[in-house]
GROMACS .gro file of C-alpha atoms in nm:
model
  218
    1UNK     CA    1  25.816   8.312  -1.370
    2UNK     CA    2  25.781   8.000  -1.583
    3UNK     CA    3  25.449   7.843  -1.668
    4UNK     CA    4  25.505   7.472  -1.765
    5UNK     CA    5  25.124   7.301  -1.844
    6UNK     CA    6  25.075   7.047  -2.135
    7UNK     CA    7  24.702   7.240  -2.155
    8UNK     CA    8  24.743   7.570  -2.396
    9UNK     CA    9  24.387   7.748  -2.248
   10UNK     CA   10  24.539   7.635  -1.894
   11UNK     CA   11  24.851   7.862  -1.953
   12UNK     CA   12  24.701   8.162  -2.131
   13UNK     CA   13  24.451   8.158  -1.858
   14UNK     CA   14  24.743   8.118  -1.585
   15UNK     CA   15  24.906   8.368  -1.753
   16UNK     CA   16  24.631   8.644  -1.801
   17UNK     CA   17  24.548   8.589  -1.393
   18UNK     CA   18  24.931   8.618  -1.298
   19UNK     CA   19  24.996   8.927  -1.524
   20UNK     CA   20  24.736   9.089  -1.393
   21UNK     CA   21  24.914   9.131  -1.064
   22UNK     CA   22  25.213   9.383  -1.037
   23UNK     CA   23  25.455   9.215  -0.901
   24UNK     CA   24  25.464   8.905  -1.085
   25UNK     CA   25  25.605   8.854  -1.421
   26UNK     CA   26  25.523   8.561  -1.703
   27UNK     CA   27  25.864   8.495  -1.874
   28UNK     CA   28  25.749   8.183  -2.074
   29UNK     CA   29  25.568   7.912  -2.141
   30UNK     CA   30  25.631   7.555  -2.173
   31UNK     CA   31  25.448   7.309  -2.311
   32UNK     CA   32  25.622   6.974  -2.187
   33UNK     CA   33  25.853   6.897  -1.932
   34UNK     CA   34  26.204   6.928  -2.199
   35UNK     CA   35  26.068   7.257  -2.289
   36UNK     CA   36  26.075   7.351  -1.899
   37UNK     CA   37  26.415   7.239  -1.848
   38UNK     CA   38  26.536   7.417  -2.169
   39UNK     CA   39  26.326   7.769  -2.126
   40UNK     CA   40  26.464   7.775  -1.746
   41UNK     CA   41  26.804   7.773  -1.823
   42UNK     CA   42  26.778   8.000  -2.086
   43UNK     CA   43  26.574   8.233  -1.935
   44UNK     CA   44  26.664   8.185  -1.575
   45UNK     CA   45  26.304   8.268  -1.371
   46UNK     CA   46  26.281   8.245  -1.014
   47UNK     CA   47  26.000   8.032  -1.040
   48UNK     CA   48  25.827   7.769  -1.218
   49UNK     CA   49  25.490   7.689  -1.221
   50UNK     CA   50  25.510   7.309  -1.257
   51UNK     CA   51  25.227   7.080  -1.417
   52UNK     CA   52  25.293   6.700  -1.320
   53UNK     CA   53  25.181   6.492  -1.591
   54UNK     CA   54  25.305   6.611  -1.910
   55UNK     CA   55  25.440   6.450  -2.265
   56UNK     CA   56  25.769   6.381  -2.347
   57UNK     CA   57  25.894   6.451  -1.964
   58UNK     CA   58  25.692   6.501  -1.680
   59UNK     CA   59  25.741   6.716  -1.414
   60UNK     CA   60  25.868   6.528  -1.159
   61UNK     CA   61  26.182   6.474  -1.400
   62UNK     CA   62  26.164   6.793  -1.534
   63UNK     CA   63  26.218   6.935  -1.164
   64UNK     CA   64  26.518   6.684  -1.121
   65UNK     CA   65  26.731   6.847  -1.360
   66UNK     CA   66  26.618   7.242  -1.303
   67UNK     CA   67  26.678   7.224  -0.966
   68UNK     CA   68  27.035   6.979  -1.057
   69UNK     CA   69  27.118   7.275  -1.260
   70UNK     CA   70  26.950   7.564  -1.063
   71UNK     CA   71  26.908   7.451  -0.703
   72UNK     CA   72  26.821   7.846  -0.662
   73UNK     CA   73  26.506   7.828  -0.916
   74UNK     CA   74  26.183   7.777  -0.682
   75UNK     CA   75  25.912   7.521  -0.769
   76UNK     CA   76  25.589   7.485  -0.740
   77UNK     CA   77  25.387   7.196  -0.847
   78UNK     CA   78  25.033   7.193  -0.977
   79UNK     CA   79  24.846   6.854  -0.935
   80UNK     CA   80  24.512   6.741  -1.033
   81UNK     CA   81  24.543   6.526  -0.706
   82UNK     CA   82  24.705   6.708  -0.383
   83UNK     CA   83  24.866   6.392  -0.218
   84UNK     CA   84  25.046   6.132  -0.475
   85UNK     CA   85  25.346   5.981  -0.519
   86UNK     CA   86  25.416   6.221  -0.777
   87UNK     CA   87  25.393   6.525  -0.541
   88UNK     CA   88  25.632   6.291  -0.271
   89UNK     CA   89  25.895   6.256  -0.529
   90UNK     CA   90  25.844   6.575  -0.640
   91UNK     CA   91  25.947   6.731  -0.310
   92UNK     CA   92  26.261   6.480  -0.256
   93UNK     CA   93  26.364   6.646  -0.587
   94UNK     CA   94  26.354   6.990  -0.435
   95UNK     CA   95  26.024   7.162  -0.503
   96UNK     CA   96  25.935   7.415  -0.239
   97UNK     CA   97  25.551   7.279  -0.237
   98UNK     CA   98  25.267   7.215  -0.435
   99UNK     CA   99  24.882   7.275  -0.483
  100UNK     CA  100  24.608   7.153  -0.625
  101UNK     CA  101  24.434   7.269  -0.956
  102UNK     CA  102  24.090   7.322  -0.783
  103UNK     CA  103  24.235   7.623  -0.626
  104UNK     CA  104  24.079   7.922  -0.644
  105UNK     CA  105  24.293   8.259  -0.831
  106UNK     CA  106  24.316   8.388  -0.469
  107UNK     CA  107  24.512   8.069  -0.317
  108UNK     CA  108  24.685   8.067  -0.605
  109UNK     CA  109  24.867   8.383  -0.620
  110UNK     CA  110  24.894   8.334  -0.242
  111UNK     CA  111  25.090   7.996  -0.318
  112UNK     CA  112  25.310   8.163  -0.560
  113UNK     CA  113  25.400   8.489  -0.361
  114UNK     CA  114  25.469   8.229  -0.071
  115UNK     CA  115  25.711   7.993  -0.264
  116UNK     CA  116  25.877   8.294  -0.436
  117UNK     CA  117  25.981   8.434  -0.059
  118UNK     CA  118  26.161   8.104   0.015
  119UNK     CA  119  25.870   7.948   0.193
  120UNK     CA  120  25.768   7.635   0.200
  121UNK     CA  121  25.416   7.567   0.065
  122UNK     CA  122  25.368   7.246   0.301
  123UNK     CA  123  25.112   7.338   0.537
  124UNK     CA  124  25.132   7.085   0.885
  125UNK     CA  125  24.770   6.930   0.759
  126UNK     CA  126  24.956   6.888   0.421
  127UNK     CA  127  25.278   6.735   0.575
  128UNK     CA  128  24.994   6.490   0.765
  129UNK     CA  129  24.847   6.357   0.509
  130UNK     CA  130  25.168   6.342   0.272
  131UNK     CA  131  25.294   6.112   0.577
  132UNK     CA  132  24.994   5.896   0.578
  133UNK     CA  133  24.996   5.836   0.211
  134UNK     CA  134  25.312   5.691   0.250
  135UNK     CA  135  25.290   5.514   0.598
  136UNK     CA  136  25.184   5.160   0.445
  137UNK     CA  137  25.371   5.138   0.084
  138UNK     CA  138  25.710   5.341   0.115
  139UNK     CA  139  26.033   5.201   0.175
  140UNK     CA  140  26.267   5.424   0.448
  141UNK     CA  141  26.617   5.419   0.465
  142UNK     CA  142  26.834   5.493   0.798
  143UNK     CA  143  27.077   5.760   0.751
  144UNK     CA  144  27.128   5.890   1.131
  145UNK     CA  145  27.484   6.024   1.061
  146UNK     CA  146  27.302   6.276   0.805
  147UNK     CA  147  27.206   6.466   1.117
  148UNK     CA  148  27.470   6.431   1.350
  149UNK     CA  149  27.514   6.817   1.297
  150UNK     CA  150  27.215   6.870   1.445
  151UNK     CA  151  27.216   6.935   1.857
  152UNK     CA  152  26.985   6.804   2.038
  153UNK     CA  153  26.756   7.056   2.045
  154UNK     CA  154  26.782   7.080   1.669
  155UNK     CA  155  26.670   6.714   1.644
  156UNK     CA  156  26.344   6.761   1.906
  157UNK     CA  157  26.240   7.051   1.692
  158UNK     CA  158  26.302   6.886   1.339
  159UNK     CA  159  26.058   6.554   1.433
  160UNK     CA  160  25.788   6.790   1.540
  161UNK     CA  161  25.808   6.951   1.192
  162UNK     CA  162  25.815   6.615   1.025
  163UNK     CA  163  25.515   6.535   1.292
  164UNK     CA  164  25.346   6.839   1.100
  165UNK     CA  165  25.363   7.040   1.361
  166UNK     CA  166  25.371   7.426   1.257
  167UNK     CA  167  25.613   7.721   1.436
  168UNK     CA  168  25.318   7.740   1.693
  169UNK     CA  169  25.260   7.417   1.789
  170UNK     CA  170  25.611   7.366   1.873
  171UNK     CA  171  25.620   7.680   2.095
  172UNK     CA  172  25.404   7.545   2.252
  173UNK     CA  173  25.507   7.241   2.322
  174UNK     CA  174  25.851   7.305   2.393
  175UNK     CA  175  25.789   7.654   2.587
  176UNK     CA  176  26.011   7.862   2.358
  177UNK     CA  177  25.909   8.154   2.183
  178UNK     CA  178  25.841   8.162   1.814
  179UNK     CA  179  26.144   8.329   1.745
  180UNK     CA  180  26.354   8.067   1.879
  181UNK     CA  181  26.165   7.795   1.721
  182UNK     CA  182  26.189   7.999   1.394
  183UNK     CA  183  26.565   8.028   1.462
  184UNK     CA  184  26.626   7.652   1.503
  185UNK     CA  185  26.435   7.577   1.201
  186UNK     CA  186  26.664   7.775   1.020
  187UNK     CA  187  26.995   7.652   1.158
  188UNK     CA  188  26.877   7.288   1.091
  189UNK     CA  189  26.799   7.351   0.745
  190UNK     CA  190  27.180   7.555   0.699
  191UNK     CA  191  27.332   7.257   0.870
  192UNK     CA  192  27.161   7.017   0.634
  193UNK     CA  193  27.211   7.211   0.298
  194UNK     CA  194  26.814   7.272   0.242
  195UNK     CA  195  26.588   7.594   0.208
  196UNK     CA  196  26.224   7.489   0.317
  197UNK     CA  197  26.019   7.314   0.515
  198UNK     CA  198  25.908   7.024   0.282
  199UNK     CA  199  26.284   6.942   0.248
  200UNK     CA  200  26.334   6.876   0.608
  201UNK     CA  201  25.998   6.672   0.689
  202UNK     CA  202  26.202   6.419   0.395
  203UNK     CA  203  26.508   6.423   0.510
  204UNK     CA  204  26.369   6.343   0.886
  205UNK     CA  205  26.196   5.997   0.743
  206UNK     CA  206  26.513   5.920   0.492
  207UNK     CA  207  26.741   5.974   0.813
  208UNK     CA  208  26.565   5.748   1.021
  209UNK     CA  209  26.467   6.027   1.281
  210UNK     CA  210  26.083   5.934   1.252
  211UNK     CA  211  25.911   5.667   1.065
  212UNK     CA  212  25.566   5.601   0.886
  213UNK     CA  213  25.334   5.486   1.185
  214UNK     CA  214  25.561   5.581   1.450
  215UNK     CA  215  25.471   5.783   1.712
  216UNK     CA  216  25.383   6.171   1.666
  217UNK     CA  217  25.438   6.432   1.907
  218UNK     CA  218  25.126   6.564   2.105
   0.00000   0.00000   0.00000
């Protein structure tokens, strides 16, 4: 794992917390965002640990061109504030979720282990308020034949997950079993070329399958 932070105490102390778990391993730190992209391709981590704001190239960018180069390499973004444009941009650019810097070691290592297993760390109250952020001031493209892949089962289940709707809720709502939601999830994410959650709640807004304001499944 790489630790990218513009704050020196903030890494050692990421560090010393991380290292202290068996099954994770620090590979590096990086200081700015060109460090990041040039200690990831040299020493090819899983993960990164991504700050947001940091000199020479921020994250956001920084995340553009490891996951251009990597598209394997999982990312996680650290934020001072959970829901920003940053953190939108940020996940259009392929990172598998983000958390705040007020979390505690415990949520932490929990957001890391979850990320690392090809999870998504977008939680359906995150995915809400993400949407909401964005509802008034962001500009959506239609792309409908991005989807036309999808059946039409596909498409019912991937606007509840864009609705922030977890594996549950659409059970539920649908009367299939979690299993079967979990299995169309997956197809729809092989048919579209993504690996987690927070890449298909985008790509249901860019396509034109929901929109900001629109109506959200109950």
């Amino acid at each position: 794992m790489l630790l990218a932070d513009d704050q020196a105490l903030l890494r050692k102390t990421l560090r010393m917390l991380l290292e202290a778990d068996p099954g994770l391993e620090v590979t590096g730190e990086a200081a700015d965002g060109v460090e990041a992209v040039e200690m990831a391709a040299e020493q090819r981590p899983d993960l990164v640990l991504m700050d947001i704001r940091m000199p020479r190239l921020d994250g956001l960018e920084a995340t553009k061109r490891i996951k251009r180069d990597r598209p394997e390499v999982k990312i996680l973004i650290l934020t001072t504030f959970e829901i920003d444009e940053y953190v939108f941009e940020a996940l259009r650019a392929g990172a598998a979720g983000f958390l705040g810097k007020g979390a505690d070691p415990a949520e932490l290592l929990a957001a890391i282990k979850t990320v690392a297993a090809g999870e998504a760390l977008l939680s359906p109250a995150a995915t809400k308020a993400l949407i909401s952020r964005f509802r008034d001031q962001a500009e959506w493209p239609s792309d409908p034949e991005r989807l036309a892949a999808l059946t039409p089962r596909e498409r019912e289940v991937l606007t509840m997950v864009a609705g922030g709707l977890s594996n549950e809720d659409i059970s539920a709502h649908l009367h299939l079993s979690p299993h079967t939601v979990k299995t169309h999830i997956n197809r729809t994410m092989a048919k579209l070329g993504v690996s987690d959650r927070a890449q298909l709640v985008i790509i249901a807004y860019e396509s034109g399958l929901v929109r900001p304001g629109g109506p959200r499944p109950r």
